[in-house]
Amino acid sequence: MRRPFARRAVKRFMPGEELADALAAAEALAPAHIGSIVTRLGETLTGESQGDAVRDHYLAAFDDIRARGLPTVVSIKPTQLGLDHSADSCRDHLEVLARKAVETGSQLWIDMEDSSYVDRTLALYRHVKSRYEPVGIAIQAYLRRTPQDIESLMDLNPMIRLVKGAYAEPPHVAFPSKRDVDLAFVSLGGRLLEAAQRGVGRPILGTHDMSIVRQIVGRAAALKLPRDRFEIHMLYGIRSADQRSLAADGHAVRCLISYGAQWFPWYMRRLAERPANIWFVMRSTFMR
Ligand code: FDA
């Protein structure tokens, strides 16, 4: 981050390293009726005291969000809260954060990491969601197991953010072809909308794939599901014009804003998702 060209390139996807930078970006999005989600980068922390520090950081973040009156919620990764170290203390941290989300009128979101964490993450979600209402979970459409996982969550009235999935997984675990992942996303998204129409759960589409967004929006209209009963979540700096026009059209849109010093692995994932981004980095390197 000390090198000007790196700062310019990373800034496209991340407003800055501090929570205050993320909240300033959230404030700038709010007049366009775009809500936000903040998350601090950094996975797989080890050591109980680090988990405690992350929990305390997010507790303070909830207070900051409320003090500034922002339409902002918080997303965390279980490994940041020490899941690799102790499932029990990770669960305790999640409970504390979920209680804080209730107290501050916000929400707590749990990200999904690679497939080795899915069972443990679902167990954490079941535990916390059965005690606190405003808790959501990311579910990955590329996993072959996902249809059954979604069914198994329905009795919790879940908030599910459906995403395609960002980790390299073997073919017996996840669909290797993009076409199959896209088909799975549309089918699962449709299933979530149908459940919402029956009054069960709140579906969230976490994708920048506008062809999929259009299909799902069309399905919601066919089901006569009001626009405020489902949401579209995208990442900061990606498809920003579409985020604005969806919000202007009356859709519930949230933008996930990352911050923190540990941006390198996350930034590499963003570049890998779209090779054209490499050209953007090259331009940032050579142009002022
Ligand atoms: P796809 O990759 O097919 O992209 C569709 C189009 O969007 C592209 O053609 C391009 O125009 C644009 N686009 C996509 N990525 C871009 C990029 N990096 N730069 C520029 N343009 C881009 N994953 C996970 O495993 N666990 C999780 O918890 C989460 N959480 C999460 C939250 C939210 C709010 C979002 C939006 C995404 C996630 N993800 C995630 C990541 C997700 O799994 C997936 O890797 C990315 O969203 C990219 O897939 P798309 O659905 O956007 O489609």
Short mmCIF file of C-alpha atoms in Angstrom, two decimals, residues 37-43 58 74-80 83 94 108-114 117-118 121-122 124-125 136-140 161 163 167 233 235 256 258 266 269:
data_model
loop_
_atom_site.label_atom_id
_atom_site.label_comp_id
_atom_site.label_asym_id
_atom_site.label_seq_id
_atom_site.Cartn_x
_atom_site.Cartn_y
_atom_site.Cartn_z
CA ILE A 37 -21.85 -4.47 4.13
CA VAL A 38 -18.41 -3.98 5.65
CA THR A 39 -15.84 -6.69 6.16
CA ARG A 40 -12.27 -6.64 7.37
CA LEU A 41 -9.89 -8.67 5.25
CA GLY A 42 -7.78 -11.34 6.84
CA GLU A 43 -8.55 -15.05 7.01
CA TYR A 58 -16.48 -5.73 14.96
CA VAL A 74 -21.27 -6.51 8.97
CA SER A 75 -19.90 -9.66 7.32
CA ILE A 76 -17.31 -11.96 8.88
CA LYS A 77 -15.38 -15.12 8.06
CA PRO A 78 -15.50 -17.81 10.78
CA THR A 79 -11.76 -18.45 10.47
CA GLN A 80 -11.20 -14.79 11.38
CA LEU A 83 -12.68 -21.42 13.86
CA LEU A 94 -20.56 -15.12 16.78
CA LEU A 108 -24.48 -10.11 10.98
CA TRP A 109 -23.46 -12.04 7.86
CA ILE A 110 -21.33 -15.18 7.81
CA ASP A 111 -19.20 -15.74 4.72
CA MET A 112 -18.58 -19.24 3.37
CA GLU A 113 -14.96 -20.29 2.96
CA ASP A 114 -13.58 -23.37 1.18
CA TYR A 117 -15.42 -25.46 6.33
CA VAL A 118 -18.98 -25.92 5.07
CA THR A 121 -20.01 -23.07 9.17
CA LEU A 122 -23.56 -24.43 8.73
CA LEU A 124 -22.43 -22.30 13.55
CA TYR A 125 -25.17 -20.66 11.51
CA GLY A 136 -27.39 -14.37 7.28
CA ILE A 137 -25.10 -16.87 5.59
CA ALA A 138 -23.40 -17.11 2.19
CA ILE A 139 -24.13 -20.33 0.31
CA GLN A 140 -22.14 -21.35 -2.76
CA ARG A 161 -26.84 -14.89 0.21
CA VAL A 163 -22.98 -16.68 -4.45
CA TYR A 167 -12.42 -21.19 -4.13
CA HIS A 233 -25.50 -7.81 -3.24
CA LEU A 235 -18.81 -5.97 -4.40
CA LEU A 256 -19.88 -5.20 0.12
CA SER A 258 -13.72 -4.55 2.24
CA TRP A 266 -8.35 -11.21 -1.55
CA ARG A 269 -8.98 -13.45 -6.17
#
